[in-house]
mmCIF file of C-alpha atoms and ligand atoms in Angstrom:
data_model
loop_
_atom_site.group_PDB
_atom_site.id
_atom_site.type_symbol
_atom_site.label_atom_id
_atom_site.label_comp_id
_atom_site.label_asym_id
_atom_site.label_seq_id
_atom_site.Cartn_x
_atom_site.Cartn_y
_atom_site.Cartn_z
ATOM 1 C CA MET I 28 -5.730 1.175 -14.794
ATOM 2 C CA LEU I 29 -2.290 2.155 -16.017
ATOM 3 C CA VAL I 30 0.269 -0.666 -15.836
ATOM 4 C CA VAL I 31 3.843 0.607 -15.499
ATOM 5 C CA LEU I 32 6.512 -2.002 -16.179
ATOM 6 C CA LYS I 33 9.934 -1.426 -14.625
ATOM 7 C CA GLY I 34 13.172 -3.371 -15.016
ATOM 8 C CA SER I 35 13.887 -3.892 -11.330
ATOM 9 C CA ALA I 36 12.438 -3.687 -7.836
ATOM 10 C CA GLN I 37 14.621 -0.644 -7.223
ATOM 11 C CA GLU I 38 13.051 1.178 -10.162
ATOM 12 C CA VAL I 39 9.584 0.291 -8.850
ATOM 13 C CA GLY I 40 10.447 2.022 -5.563
ATOM 14 C CA GLN I 41 11.908 5.024 -7.371
ATOM 15 C CA GLU I 42 8.864 5.405 -9.609
ATOM 16 C CA ALA I 43 6.491 5.155 -6.635
ATOM 17 C CA ALA I 44 8.531 7.748 -4.735
ATOM 18 C CA ARG I 45 8.460 10.053 -7.748
ATOM 19 C CA ILE I 46 4.660 9.862 -7.894
ATOM 20 C CA VAL I 47 4.236 10.364 -4.134
ATOM 21 C CA ALA I 48 6.754 13.240 -4.062
ATOM 22 C CA GLY I 49 5.020 14.923 -7.004
ATOM 23 C CA ALA I 50 1.658 14.616 -5.260
ATOM 24 C CA VAL I 51 3.023 16.040 -1.979
ATOM 25 C CA ARG I 52 4.613 18.985 -3.786
ATOM 26 C CA ALA I 53 1.389 19.692 -5.684
ATOM 27 C CA ASN I 54 -0.639 19.541 -2.482
ATOM 28 C CA PRO I 55 1.429 19.934 0.723
ATOM 29 C CA SER I 56 -1.710 19.254 2.825
ATOM 30 C CA ILE I 57 -2.169 15.915 1.099
ATOM 31 C CA VAL I 58 -3.762 12.939 2.855
ATOM 32 C CA LEU I 59 -1.676 9.850 2.105
ATOM 33 C CA GLY I 60 -2.709 6.228 2.588
ATOM 34 C CA LEU I 61 0.395 4.188 3.412
ATOM 35 C CA ALA I 62 1.342 0.523 3.306
ATOM 36 C CA THR I 63 3.857 -1.717 5.051
ATOM 37 C CA GLY I 64 5.634 -4.839 3.786
ATOM 38 C CA SER I 65 8.977 -5.213 2.055
ATOM 39 C CA THR I 66 7.755 -3.955 -1.339
ATOM 40 C CA PRO I 67 7.346 -0.240 -0.463
ATOM 41 C CA LEU I 68 10.656 -0.065 1.458
ATOM 42 C CA GLY I 69 12.542 1.288 -1.562
ATOM 43 C CA MET I 70 9.900 3.984 -1.997
ATOM 44 C CA TYR I 71 10.249 5.054 1.638
ATOM 45 C CA GLU I 72 14.043 5.159 1.278
ATOM 46 C CA GLU I 73 13.753 7.441 -1.762
ATOM 47 C CA LEU I 74 11.262 9.717 -0.002
ATOM 48 C CA VAL I 75 13.630 10.027 2.965
ATOM 49 C CA VAL I 76 16.501 10.917 0.608
ATOM 50 C CA LEU I 77 14.377 13.632 -1.015
ATOM 51 C CA HIS I 78 13.346 14.995 2.382
ATOM 52 C CA ARG I 79 16.933 15.076 3.675
ATOM 53 C CA ALA I 80 18.004 16.907 0.529
ATOM 54 C CA GLY I 81 15.445 19.606 1.385
ATOM 55 C CA LYS I 82 13.318 18.665 -1.630
ATOM 56 C CA LEU I 83 10.265 17.294 0.139
ATOM 57 C CA ASP I 84 8.288 18.627 3.078
ATOM 58 C CA PHE I 85 5.701 16.528 4.930
ATOM 59 C CA SER I 86 4.961 19.079 7.677
ATOM 60 C CA LYS I 87 1.419 19.704 6.451
ATOM 61 C CA ALA I 88 0.709 16.169 5.216
ATOM 62 C CA THR I 89 -1.519 13.621 6.932
ATOM 63 C CA SER I 90 -1.236 9.848 6.740
ATOM 64 C CA PHE I 91 -3.444 6.849 7.363
ATOM 65 C CA ASN I 92 -1.917 3.396 7.382
ATOM 66 C CA LEU I 93 -3.808 0.509 5.889
ATOM 67 C CA ASP I 94 -3.591 -1.963 8.711
ATOM 68 C CA GLU I 95 -2.080 -3.237 11.938
ATOM 69 C CA TYR I 96 -1.772 -6.624 13.603
ATOM 70 C CA LEU I 97 -4.231 -7.174 16.415
ATOM 71 C CA GLY I 98 -2.412 -7.908 19.661
ATOM 72 C CA LEU I 99 0.769 -5.957 18.913
ATOM 73 C CA ALA I 100 1.411 -2.742 20.851
ATOM 74 C CA PRO I 101 2.899 0.220 18.929
ATOM 75 C CA ASN I 102 6.339 -0.347 20.463
ATOM 76 C CA ASP I 103 6.411 -4.020 19.449
ATOM 77 C CA PRO I 104 9.214 -4.364 16.852
ATOM 78 C CA GLN I 105 6.912 -6.507 14.668
ATOM 79 C CA SER I 106 4.057 -4.011 14.718
ATOM 80 C CA PHE I 107 3.308 -1.888 11.674
ATOM 81 C CA HIS I 108 3.576 1.165 13.979
ATOM 82 C CA TYR I 109 7.194 0.231 14.609
ATOM 83 C CA PHE I 110 7.797 -0.535 10.917
ATOM 84 C CA MET I 111 6.455 2.855 9.837
ATOM 85 C CA HIS I 112 8.376 4.817 12.440
ATOM 86 C CA SER I 113 11.675 3.046 11.913
ATOM 87 C CA ASN I 114 11.492 3.021 8.103
ATOM 88 C CA PHE I 115 9.834 6.346 7.428
ATOM 89 C CA PHE I 116 8.263 8.644 10.019
ATOM 90 C CA SER I 117 11.341 9.039 12.233
ATOM 91 C CA HIS I 118 13.339 10.192 9.179
ATOM 92 C CA VAL I 119 10.877 12.777 7.817
ATOM 93 C CA ASN I 120 8.865 15.667 9.261
ATOM 94 C CA PHE I 121 5.253 14.558 9.587
ATOM 95 C CA ALA I 122 3.510 16.246 12.518
ATOM 96 C CA PRO I 123 2.917 13.338 14.946
ATOM 97 C CA LYS I 124 -0.747 14.337 15.319
ATOM 98 C CA ASN I 125 -1.217 13.822 11.570
ATOM 99 C CA ILE I 126 -0.034 10.188 11.608
ATOM 100 C CA HIS I 127 -2.777 7.575 11.922
ATOM 101 C CA ILE I 128 -2.314 3.810 12.253
ATOM 102 C CA PRO I 129 -4.968 1.409 13.583
ATOM 103 C CA ASP I 130 -4.316 0.523 17.216
ATOM 104 C CA GLY I 131 -3.371 -3.138 17.517
ATOM 105 C CA ALA I 132 -3.240 -2.911 21.316
ATOM 106 C CA ILE I 133 -6.985 -2.523 21.821
ATOM 107 C CA ARG I 134 -8.719 -5.349 23.669
ATOM 108 C CA LYS I 135 -12.365 -4.281 23.339
ATOM 109 C CA ASP I 136 -14.648 -1.880 21.469
ATOM 110 C CA PHE I 137 -13.200 -3.069 18.165
ATOM 111 C CA SER I 138 -16.104 -1.810 16.071
ATOM 112 C CA ALA I 139 -15.934 1.625 17.724
ATOM 113 C CA HIS I 140 -12.208 1.834 16.959
ATOM 114 C CA CYS I 141 -12.758 0.857 13.330
ATOM 115 C CA GLU I 142 -15.621 3.345 12.960
ATOM 116 C CA SER I 143 -13.524 6.131 14.485
ATOM 117 C CA TYR I 144 -10.708 5.301 12.015
ATOM 118 C CA GLU I 145 -13.148 5.648 9.134
ATOM 119 C CA LEU I 146 -14.438 8.912 10.615
ATOM 120 C CA ALA I 147 -10.908 10.282 11.000
ATOM 121 C CA ILE I 148 -10.262 9.590 7.288
ATOM 122 C CA LYS I 149 -13.517 11.335 6.390
ATOM 123 C CA ASN I 150 -12.784 14.315 8.656
ATOM 124 C CA ALA I 151 -9.348 14.670 7.058
ATOM 125 C CA GLY I 152 -11.117 15.075 3.710
ATOM 126 C CA GLY I 153 -10.562 11.529 2.433
ATOM 127 C CA ILE I 154 -7.376 9.914 1.133
ATOM 128 C CA ASP I 155 -5.820 11.718 -1.840
ATOM 129 C CA LEU I 156 -3.232 9.091 -2.723
ATOM 130 C CA GLN I 157 -3.221 5.512 -1.472
ATOM 131 C CA VAL I 158 -0.082 3.364 -1.729
ATOM 132 C CA LEU I 159 -0.614 -0.410 -1.774
ATOM 133 C CA GLY I 160 1.355 -3.630 -1.964
ATOM 134 C CA ILE I 161 -0.231 -6.962 -2.803
ATOM 135 C CA GLY I 162 -0.191 -10.335 -1.073
ATOM 136 C CA ARG I 163 0.468 -13.601 -2.931
ATOM 137 C CA ASN I 164 -3.234 -14.375 -2.612
ATOM 138 C CA GLY I 165 -4.154 -10.980 -4.065
ATOM 139 C CA HIS I 166 -4.906 -9.278 -0.769
ATOM 140 C CA ILE I 167 -4.605 -5.515 -0.361
ATOM 141 C CA GLY I 168 -4.221 -4.208 3.169
ATOM 142 C CA PHE I 169 -5.243 -7.341 5.025
ATOM 143 C CA ASN I 170 -8.346 -7.900 2.916
ATOM 144 C CA GLU I 171 -7.971 -11.608 2.500
ATOM 145 C CA PRO I 172 -9.771 -13.537 -0.268
ATOM 146 C CA ASN I 173 -13.555 -13.360 -0.048
ATOM 147 C CA SER I 174 -13.547 -9.953 1.628
ATOM 148 C CA SER I 175 -16.529 -7.908 0.551
ATOM 149 C CA LEU I 176 -15.591 -5.467 -2.193
ATOM 150 C CA ALA I 177 -17.591 -2.858 -0.237
ATOM 151 C CA SER I 178 -15.923 -3.599 3.115
ATOM 152 C CA ARG I 179 -14.839 -0.834 5.510
ATOM 153 C CA THR I 180 -12.235 -0.808 8.302
ATOM 154 C CA ARG I 181 -12.742 -3.887 10.438
ATOM 155 C CA LEU I 182 -11.120 -6.881 12.069
ATOM 156 C CA LYS I 183 -10.015 -9.570 9.647
ATOM 157 C CA GLU I 184 -8.741 -13.058 10.303
ATOM 158 C CA LEU I 185 -5.527 -13.798 8.405
ATOM 159 C CA THR I 186 -5.202 -16.820 6.157
ATOM 160 C CA GLN I 187 -2.543 -19.407 6.926
ATOM 161 C CA GLU I 188 -0.775 -18.398 3.692
ATOM 162 C CA THR I 189 -0.478 -14.780 4.829
ATOM 163 C CA ILE I 190 0.657 -15.807 8.312
ATOM 164 C CA GLU I 191 3.387 -17.978 6.733
ATOM 165 C CA ASP I 192 4.396 -15.239 4.273
ATOM 166 C CA ASN I 193 4.817 -12.728 7.090
ATOM 167 C CA ARG I 194 6.654 -15.141 9.382
ATOM 168 C CA ARG I 195 9.956 -13.822 8.010
ATOM 169 C CA PHE I 196 9.399 -10.539 9.874
ATOM 170 C CA PHE I 197 9.119 -12.314 13.252
ATOM 171 C CA PRO I 198 11.802 -13.940 15.424
ATOM 172 C CA PRO I 199 12.036 -17.742 15.055
ATOM 173 C CA GLY I 200 9.358 -19.526 17.068
ATOM 174 C CA ALA I 201 7.350 -16.349 17.756
ATOM 175 C CA ASP I 202 3.560 -16.431 17.722
ATOM 176 C CA ILE I 203 2.331 -14.674 14.600
ATOM 177 C CA PRO I 204 -0.865 -12.649 15.040
ATOM 178 C CA GLU I 205 -3.852 -14.323 13.437
ATOM 179 C CA CYS I 206 -5.981 -11.206 13.164
ATOM 180 C CA ALA I 207 -5.522 -7.652 11.971
ATOM 181 C CA ILE I 208 -7.384 -4.370 11.798
ATOM 182 C CA THR I 209 -7.521 -3.316 8.168
ATOM 183 C CA MET I 210 -9.081 -0.669 6.010
ATOM 184 C CA GLY I 211 -11.735 -2.344 3.860
ATOM 185 C CA ILE I 212 -11.728 -2.633 0.095
ATOM 186 C CA GLY I 213 -14.471 0.009 0.019
ATOM 187 C CA THR I 214 -12.261 2.293 2.139
ATOM 188 C CA ILE I 215 -9.364 1.804 -0.288
ATOM 189 C CA LEU I 216 -11.536 2.402 -3.356
ATOM 190 C CA ASP I 217 -12.639 5.749 -1.870
ATOM 191 C CA ALA I 218 -9.077 7.105 -2.275
ATOM 192 C CA ARG I 219 -8.874 9.610 -5.114
ATOM 193 C CA ARG I 220 -5.783 8.017 -6.562
ATOM 194 C CA ILE I 221 -4.113 4.649 -5.983
ATOM 195 C CA VAL I 222 -0.578 3.432 -6.635
ATOM 196 C CA ILE I 223 -0.019 -0.299 -6.179
ATOM 197 C CA LEU I 224 3.431 -1.901 -6.237
ATOM 198 C CA ALA I 225 4.478 -5.490 -6.838
ATOM 199 C CA THR I 226 7.910 -7.042 -7.259
ATOM 200 C CA GLY I 227 9.208 -10.575 -7.621
ATOM 201 C CA LYS I 228 8.026 -13.813 -9.206
ATOM 202 C CA SER I 229 6.019 -14.805 -6.133
ATOM 203 C CA LYS I 230 3.597 -11.969 -6.913
ATOM 204 C CA ALA I 231 3.224 -12.679 -10.654
ATOM 205 C CA ALA I 232 0.083 -14.838 -10.409
ATOM 206 C CA ALA I 233 -1.681 -12.371 -8.084
ATOM 207 C CA VAL I 234 -0.687 -9.455 -10.338
ATOM 208 C CA ALA I 235 -2.086 -11.171 -13.448
ATOM 209 C CA LYS I 236 -5.368 -11.997 -11.686
ATOM 210 C CA ALA I 237 -5.668 -8.464 -10.287
ATOM 211 C CA ILE I 238 -5.061 -6.778 -13.662
ATOM 212 C CA GLU I 239 -6.482 -9.227 -16.191
ATOM 213 C CA GLY I 240 -8.766 -11.510 -14.222
ATOM 214 C CA PRO I 241 -12.440 -11.055 -13.522
ATOM 215 C CA ILE I 242 -13.368 -8.689 -10.687
ATOM 216 C CA SER I 243 -13.909 -11.101 -7.853
ATOM 217 C CA SER I 244 -13.900 -11.121 -4.075
ATOM 218 C CA SER I 245 -11.570 -14.124 -4.315
ATOM 219 C CA VAL I 246 -8.818 -11.708 -5.479
ATOM 220 C CA SER I 247 -9.240 -8.487 -3.483
ATOM 221 C CA ALA I 248 -6.886 -6.469 -5.700
ATOM 222 C CA SER I 249 -9.098 -7.137 -8.745
ATOM 223 C CA ALA I 250 -11.512 -4.587 -7.226
ATOM 224 C CA LEU I 251 -8.994 -1.923 -8.273
ATOM 225 C CA GLN I 252 -10.247 -2.402 -11.857
ATOM 226 C CA LEU I 253 -13.337 -0.473 -10.676
ATOM 227 C CA HIS I 254 -11.281 2.588 -9.709
ATOM 228 C CA PRO I 255 -10.753 5.388 -12.243
ATOM 229 C CA ASP I 256 -7.177 6.344 -11.247
ATOM 230 C CA VAL I 257 -4.909 3.382 -10.477
ATOM 231 C CA ILE I 258 -1.255 3.005 -11.413
ATOM 232 C CA PHE I 259 0.072 -0.543 -11.044
ATOM 233 C CA ILE I 260 3.897 -0.433 -10.915
ATOM 234 C CA ILE I 261 5.584 -3.819 -11.325
ATOM 235 C CA ASP I 262 9.016 -5.192 -12.059
ATOM 236 C CA ASP I 263 9.842 -7.760 -14.782
ATOM 237 C CA ASP I 264 9.508 -10.722 -12.422
ATOM 238 C CA ALA I 265 6.057 -9.678 -11.216
ATOM 239 C CA SER I 266 4.874 -9.092 -14.794
ATOM 240 C CA TYR I 267 5.705 -12.472 -16.318
ATOM 241 C CA ALA I 268 2.212 -14.028 -15.951
ATOM 242 C CA LEU I 269 0.472 -11.108 -17.678
ATOM 243 C CA ALA I 270 -1.018 -12.330 -20.958
ATOM 244 C CA GLN I 271 -0.930 -8.791 -22.360
ATOM 245 C CA ARG I 272 2.546 -7.781 -21.211
ATOM 246 C CA ASP I 273 3.538 -6.377 -24.636
ATOM 247 C CA TYR I 274 0.282 -4.461 -24.903
ATOM 248 C CA TYR I 275 0.955 -2.779 -21.522
ATOM 249 C CA ARG I 276 4.424 -1.819 -22.751
ATOM 250 C CA ARG I 277 2.938 -0.171 -25.844
ATOM 251 C CA VAL I 278 0.294 1.661 -23.819
ATOM 252 C CA LEU I 279 3.023 2.861 -21.485
ATOM 253 C CA GLU I 280 5.089 4.263 -24.381
ATOM 254 C CA LEU I 281 2.020 6.059 -25.736
ATOM 255 C CA THR I 282 1.152 7.389 -22.290
ATOM 256 C CA LYS I 283 4.679 8.750 -21.866
ATOM 257 C CA LYS I 284 4.431 10.397 -25.256
ATOM 258 C CA TYR I 285 1.144 12.142 -24.585
ATOM 259 C CA THR I 286 1.408 12.847 -20.847
ATOM 260 C CA PRO I 287 5.155 13.247 -20.239
ATOM 261 C CA GLU I 288 4.578 15.233 -17.024
ATOM 262 C CA LYS I 289 2.784 12.289 -15.428
ATOM 263 C CA LEU I 290 5.245 9.570 -16.424
ATOM 264 C CA SER I 291 8.792 10.573 -17.256
HETATM 265 C C1 GLP Z 305 1.038 -7.667 4.296
HETATM 266 C C2 GLP Z 305 0.394 -6.288 4.283
HETATM 267 C C3 GLP Z 305 0.090 -5.813 2.888
HETATM 268 C C4 GLP Z 305 1.282 -6.065 1.976
HETATM 269 C C5 GLP Z 305 1.573 -7.537 1.921
HETATM 270 C C6 GLP Z 305 2.721 -7.888 0.993
HETATM 271 O O1 GLP Z 305 0.137 -8.700 4.356
HETATM 272 N N1 GLP Z 305 -0.798 -6.223 5.068
HETATM 273 O O2 GLP Z 305 -0.241 -4.429 2.933
HETATM 274 O O3 GLP Z 305 1.010 -5.565 0.691
HETATM 275 O O4 GLP Z 305 1.904 -7.965 3.225
HETATM 276 O O5 GLP Z 305 3.927 -7.692 1.659
HETATM 277 P P1 GLP Z 305 5.345 -7.700 0.971
HETATM 278 O O6 GLP Z 305 5.479 -6.378 0.295
HETATM 279 O O7 GLP Z 305 6.306 -7.848 2.106
HETATM 280 O O8 GLP Z 305 5.365 -8.835 0.031
#
């Protein structure tokens, strides 16, 4: 796992966009795994800027989103469908048929839907680059604590902590969904490459457990330690609980020195 320390949340977004843009240019038919939440917003903004400047083409790319709230239709302003279209897809040139997001409007056949999502990822050739955020309890996607590290796309009940954290995206007094459809930790670990972003003090404890703690189903993101190609991009605030902060800085300097094309 490479830990990249950045001075600000804005730089985290820029660095993530640089990595995603580089991957899309190297492989225009790339399969991207995408995340919602406030953390990747800066990355999406940068990618839109690059696209508008004629420097990035998504016409051959495919995407699979991590998760969606169960009970929210795609046109619901709080759905992740809506989030992705308003913050990213409507500003770039993905072919609509290449965009995949779990369907939160389904009322039955949940297992069949989850299996078909897994099959669609497989048929697309697997995810080349997965972007992730992290919850305060260490969740990735909506894989709440005690998710199996081998889990696949399925329904997951949200913890009260996650429901409260995400309340800010909903109008006052609105019912917050208690369940979601999410890629599993096993699904995420199958991606060839993973970039995970974290900003702000509220994420510092989860970041430290994910990077330095034991691999445990009580912190889903710790499973990323098992993956051979993970870049964890964090700002100063999110890094403050890392015991080995200075060590990661030194490794980063060395990495820049020896692989300048990967990390400028
Ligand atoms: C949600 C999403 C996650 C995201 C997390 C953190 O629970 N399912 O994919 O990483 O929130 O969100 P934020 O970036 O807004 O802190």
